[in-house]
Short mmCIF file of C-alpha atoms in Angstrom, two decimals:
data_model
loop_
_atom_site.label_atom_id
_atom_site.label_comp_id
_atom_site.label_asym_id
_atom_site.label_seq_id
_atom_site.Cartn_x
_atom_site.Cartn_y
_atom_site.Cartn_z
CA UNK R 1 -12.48 14.12 10.19
CA UNK R 2 -11.32 17.04 7.56
CA UNK R 3 -12.59 15.17 3.79
CA UNK R 4 -11.25 16.50 0.30
CA UNK R 5 -14.48 16.78 -2.01
CA UNK R 6 -15.27 16.52 -5.36
CA UNK R 7 -18.54 17.56 -7.67
CA UNK R 8 -20.08 15.66 -9.13
CA UNK R 9 -19.23 12.41 -8.15
CA UNK R 10 -20.72 10.73 -11.99
CA UNK R 11 -21.15 12.85 -15.05
CA UNK R 12 -22.25 11.51 -18.23
CA UNK R 13 -21.67 13.90 -21.68
CA UNK R 14 -21.85 13.93 -24.92
CA UNK R 15 -18.65 13.50 -27.25
CA UNK R 16 -17.38 17.20 -27.97
CA UNK R 17 -19.15 18.43 -24.83
CA UNK R 18 -17.22 20.44 -21.88
CA UNK R 19 -16.64 18.81 -18.83
CA UNK R 20 -15.22 20.64 -15.71
CA UNK R 21 -15.00 18.76 -12.05
CA UNK R 22 -14.43 20.46 -8.85
CA UNK R 23 -11.98 19.70 -6.38
CA UNK R 24 -12.02 21.12 -2.17
CA UNK R 25 -8.82 20.72 -0.52
CA UNK R 26 -8.32 19.79 2.75
CA UNK R 27 -8.47 22.96 4.80
CA UNK R 28 -4.75 24.14 5.27
CA UNK R 29 -3.66 21.63 3.02
CA UNK R 30 -1.07 23.32 0.18
CA UNK R 31 -0.62 20.30 -2.06
CA UNK R 32 -3.59 19.45 -4.81
CA UNK R 33 -3.19 16.82 -7.36
CA UNK R 34 -5.89 15.30 -10.50
CA UNK R 35 -5.38 12.01 -11.22
CA UNK R 36 -7.14 9.55 -13.40
CA UNK R 37 -7.87 6.09 -12.60
CA UNK R 38 -8.32 3.08 -16.51
CA UNK R 39 -8.67 -0.46 -15.50
CA UNK R 40 -5.39 -0.88 -18.45
CA UNK R 41 -3.40 2.45 -16.77
CA UNK R 42 -3.61 2.01 -12.62
CA UNK R 43 -3.40 5.84 -11.18
CA UNK R 44 -2.04 8.69 -14.17
CA UNK R 45 -0.79 11.58 -12.44
CA UNK R 46 -2.49 14.63 -14.56
CA UNK R 47 -1.10 17.15 -12.76
CA UNK R 48 -0.50 18.82 -9.39
CA UNK R 49 -0.22 22.29 -7.45
CA UNK R 50 1.34 23.63 -4.32
CA UNK R 51 0.15 26.79 -2.56
CA UNK R 52 -2.32 26.48 -6.18
CA UNK R 53 1.30 27.56 -8.24
CA UNK R 54 0.44 24.66 -10.92
CA UNK R 55 4.23 22.86 -10.10
CA UNK R 56 3.69 19.99 -12.95
CA UNK R 57 1.54 18.75 -15.82
CA UNK R 58 3.44 16.63 -17.86
CA UNK R 59 0.48 14.00 -17.41
CA UNK R 60 -2.18 15.48 -19.08
CA UNK R 61 -3.08 15.90 -22.70
CA UNK R 62 -2.43 20.08 -22.95
CA UNK R 63 -5.01 20.63 -26.19
CA UNK R 64 -8.19 19.70 -24.29
CA UNK R 65 -7.02 19.73 -20.81
CA UNK R 66 -6.92 22.05 -18.53
CA UNK R 67 -6.34 22.55 -14.49
CA UNK R 68 -6.49 25.80 -12.69
CA UNK R 69 -6.51 26.62 -8.52
CA UNK R 70 -8.35 29.83 -8.86
CA UNK R 71 -8.43 30.35 -4.82
CA UNK R 72 -7.16 27.57 -1.55
CA UNK R 73 -9.99 26.23 -1.06
CA UNK R 74 -11.18 24.63 -5.19
CA UNK R 75 -9.02 23.15 -7.57
CA UNK R 76 -10.84 22.44 -10.77
CA UNK R 77 -10.15 19.67 -13.59
CA UNK R 78 -11.46 21.01 -17.37
CA UNK R 79 -11.68 18.49 -20.50
CA UNK R 80 -12.65 20.31 -24.22
CA UNK R 81 -13.89 19.06 -25.83
CA UNK R 82 -14.37 15.52 -24.68
CA UNK R 83 -13.83 12.22 -25.96
CA UNK R 84 -14.94 8.94 -24.77
CA UNK R 85 -11.26 8.09 -23.85
CA UNK R 86 -11.98 10.30 -21.08
CA UNK R 87 -14.14 7.99 -19.47
CA UNK R 88 -12.47 7.10 -15.85
CA UNK R 89 -12.39 7.72 -12.19
CA UNK R 90 -10.84 11.64 -11.77
CA UNK R 91 -9.19 11.31 -7.93
CA UNK R 92 -8.65 14.34 -6.78
CA UNK R 93 -5.49 14.32 -3.61
CA UNK R 94 -4.47 16.91 -1.21
CA UNK R 95 -1.19 16.39 1.76
CA UNK R 96 0.24 19.33 3.66
CA UNK R 97 3.40 19.45 2.52
CA UNK R 98 6.52 21.60 4.36
CA UNK R 99 9.89 21.34 4.25
CA UNK R 100 9.90 18.72 5.73
CA UNK R 101 8.14 14.99 6.25
CA UNK R 102 5.24 13.78 3.90
CA UNK R 103 2.31 13.27 6.09
CA UNK R 104 0.56 11.24 3.75
CA UNK R 105 -1.92 12.65 1.25
CA UNK R 106 -5.92 12.26 1.21
CA UNK R 107 -8.13 11.13 -1.48
CA UNK R 108 -11.30 12.73 -2.83
CA UNK R 109 -13.92 10.40 -3.38
CA UNK R 110 -13.84 11.00 -7.08
CA UNK R 111 -15.69 11.89 -9.98
CA UNK R 112 -16.25 9.16 -12.71
CA UNK R 113 -17.04 10.26 -16.30
CA UNK R 114 -18.49 8.56 -18.38
CA UNK R 115 -18.45 9.65 -22.66
CA UNK R 116 -20.41 9.62 -24.87
CA UNK E 1 11.32 10.46 -13.85
CA UNK E 2 10.86 7.86 -10.89
CA UNK E 3 9.09 4.54 -11.74
CA UNK E 4 7.14 1.90 -9.91
CA UNK E 5 7.02 -1.68 -10.82
CA UNK E 6 4.69 -3.36 -8.49
CA UNK E 7 4.22 -7.60 -8.60
CA UNK E 8 1.55 -9.55 -8.58
CA UNK E 9 -1.07 -7.72 -10.62
CA UNK E 10 -3.93 -10.08 -9.03
CA UNK E 11 -2.71 -12.57 -5.56
CA UNK E 12 -5.71 -14.71 -4.02
CA UNK E 13 -4.75 -16.13 -0.97
CA UNK E 14 -6.89 -18.37 1.79
CA UNK E 15 -8.41 -16.24 4.83
CA UNK E 16 -5.79 -16.75 7.69
CA UNK E 17 -2.82 -16.78 5.01
CA UNK E 18 -0.03 -14.06 4.43
CA UNK E 19 -0.26 -12.57 1.45
CA UNK E 20 2.97 -10.51 0.03
CA UNK E 21 3.02 -7.40 -2.28
CA UNK E 22 6.59 -6.00 -3.80
CA UNK E 23 7.24 -2.86 -5.77
CA UNK E 24 10.41 -1.35 -6.97
CA UNK E 25 11.46 1.75 -7.94
CA UNK E 26 14.02 3.75 -10.11
CA UNK E 27 14.68 6.73 -8.57
CA UNK E 28 17.32 6.30 -5.45
CA UNK E 29 17.07 10.03 -4.17
CA UNK E 30 13.16 8.95 -3.25
CA UNK E 31 12.50 8.34 0.57
CA UNK E 32 9.16 7.62 1.13
CA UNK E 33 6.83 4.75 0.82
CA UNK E 34 3.55 4.43 1.14
CA UNK E 35 0.47 1.69 0.26
CA UNK E 36 -2.59 3.14 -0.47
CA UNK E 37 -6.47 0.10 -0.29
CA UNK E 38 -8.55 0.63 -2.22
CA UNK E 39 -11.64 -0.76 -1.97
CA UNK E 40 -14.34 -1.36 -4.91
CA UNK E 41 -15.71 1.31 -6.01
CA UNK E 42 -14.34 3.73 -3.66
CA UNK E 43 -11.82 5.98 -2.67
CA UNK E 44 -7.39 4.40 -1.59
CA UNK E 45 -6.99 5.57 1.42
CA UNK E 46 -3.68 4.85 2.99
CA UNK E 47 -2.92 2.17 4.93
CA UNK E 48 0.77 2.95 5.88
CA UNK E 49 3.93 4.72 4.91
CA UNK E 50 7.40 3.83 5.49
CA UNK E 51 10.41 6.56 5.51
CA UNK E 52 14.23 5.84 4.08
CA UNK E 53 15.16 6.02 7.41
CA UNK E 54 13.72 2.92 8.36
CA UNK E 55 14.28 -1.06 7.18
CA UNK E 56 10.58 -2.14 9.19
CA UNK E 57 7.81 -0.08 10.02
CA UNK E 58 3.80 -2.83 11.28
CA UNK E 59 0.47 -1.64 12.56
CA UNK E 60 -1.28 -4.45 13.38
CA UNK E 61 -1.41 -7.24 10.77
CA UNK E 62 0.48 -4.37 7.88
CA UNK E 63 3.80 -4.68 7.58
CA UNK E 64 6.01 -2.64 4.72
CA UNK E 65 9.79 -3.40 5.14
CA UNK E 66 12.06 -1.39 2.76
CA UNK E 67 15.21 -2.57 1.12
CA UNK E 68 17.35 0.97 0.33
CA UNK E 69 19.83 -0.56 -2.11
CA UNK E 70 17.87 -3.56 -3.77
CA UNK E 71 15.41 -0.31 -3.84
CA UNK E 72 12.24 -2.73 -3.59
CA UNK E 73 9.56 -2.21 -0.69
CA UNK E 74 7.16 -4.66 0.18
CA UNK E 75 3.60 -4.82 1.79
CA UNK E 76 3.12 -7.98 4.08
CA UNK E 77 -0.19 -9.07 5.29
CA UNK E 78 -0.58 -11.61 8.22
CA UNK E 79 -3.78 -13.77 9.39
CA UNK E 80 -5.66 -12.05 6.17
CA UNK E 81 -9.31 -11.76 6.69
CA UNK E 82 -12.19 -11.43 3.40
CA UNK E 83 -12.46 -7.52 4.41
CA UNK E 84 -8.83 -6.89 3.13
CA UNK E 85 -10.46 -7.87 -0.56
CA UNK E 86 -9.04 -5.03 -2.22
CA UNK E 87 -6.32 -3.18 -4.81
CA UNK E 88 -3.10 -2.24 -3.40
CA UNK E 89 -1.07 0.59 -4.76
CA UNK E 90 2.38 1.37 -3.88
CA UNK E 91 3.72 4.24 -4.16
CA UNK E 92 7.75 6.11 -3.75
CA UNK E 93 7.99 9.89 -3.41
CA UNK E 94 10.51 12.83 -2.04
CA UNK E 95 9.89 14.70 1.26
CA UNK E 96 11.81 16.76 -0.16
CA UNK E 97 11.47 19.04 -3.20
CA UNK E 98 8.03 18.35 -6.18
CA UNK E 99 6.92 14.69 -3.74
CA UNK E 100 4.71 13.77 -6.15
CA UNK E 101 3.63 9.86 -5.72
CA UNK E 102 4.32 8.11 -8.37
CA UNK E 103 1.52 4.80 -8.30
CA UNK E 104 2.43 0.34 -9.19
CA UNK E 105 -0.15 -0.64 -11.26
CA UNK E 106 -2.08 -2.76 -8.60
CA UNK E 107 -2.22 -5.46 -6.74
CA UNK E 108 -6.18 -7.38 -6.65
CA UNK E 109 -6.51 -8.78 -3.70
CA UNK E 110 -8.75 -11.57 -3.12
CA UNK E 111 -9.31 -13.10 0.65
CA UNK E 112 -10.91 -16.69 0.13
CA UNK E 113 -13.29 -18.07 2.80
#
């Protein structure tokens, strides 16, 4: 059963520290999303990539967040410096998008980030 | 851009009864509508989806209906069981183009034994 792999599963860090979250999409998938989930905001789209190119990162606070896809097997989301309000679960999702029907996206297990 | 509203935010039903969750979307160009189920502490998982060329789709106890004119779609769960307790999210997207998923706020469904 193909899976989206996210690391780390849990991260506790102090305010001001840099945090890097990683995602390995399902092999062959060409679209990767980063979502943030909080109790108040539900699932917020932060950024997404198609064929490794960023398509939209308008949901991300640009001053502290950055998202990259250095190769087809790795997507990263970085926060520098981190703040307590960044505490949330960060999900990566991947899917195969071609010119035609959307076959659905698969979510990873998430990274639970706590900034103290 | 697309905006998806989901109601109710919480829903409690007796085991064996039916549950209905409703969503409305704003972008008439959206044509793909998936539903995700998220159990406590776990990742969202796709349970059913519908494309705009059909009005209804069923999979055992779950069904989704779509009204393109009114721009709303609904999830129906019949003969509810305790394992149906979870948070359910609707989403909207376009089959062509960017295909990003915009989610509703979620519905916490509780099945009472």
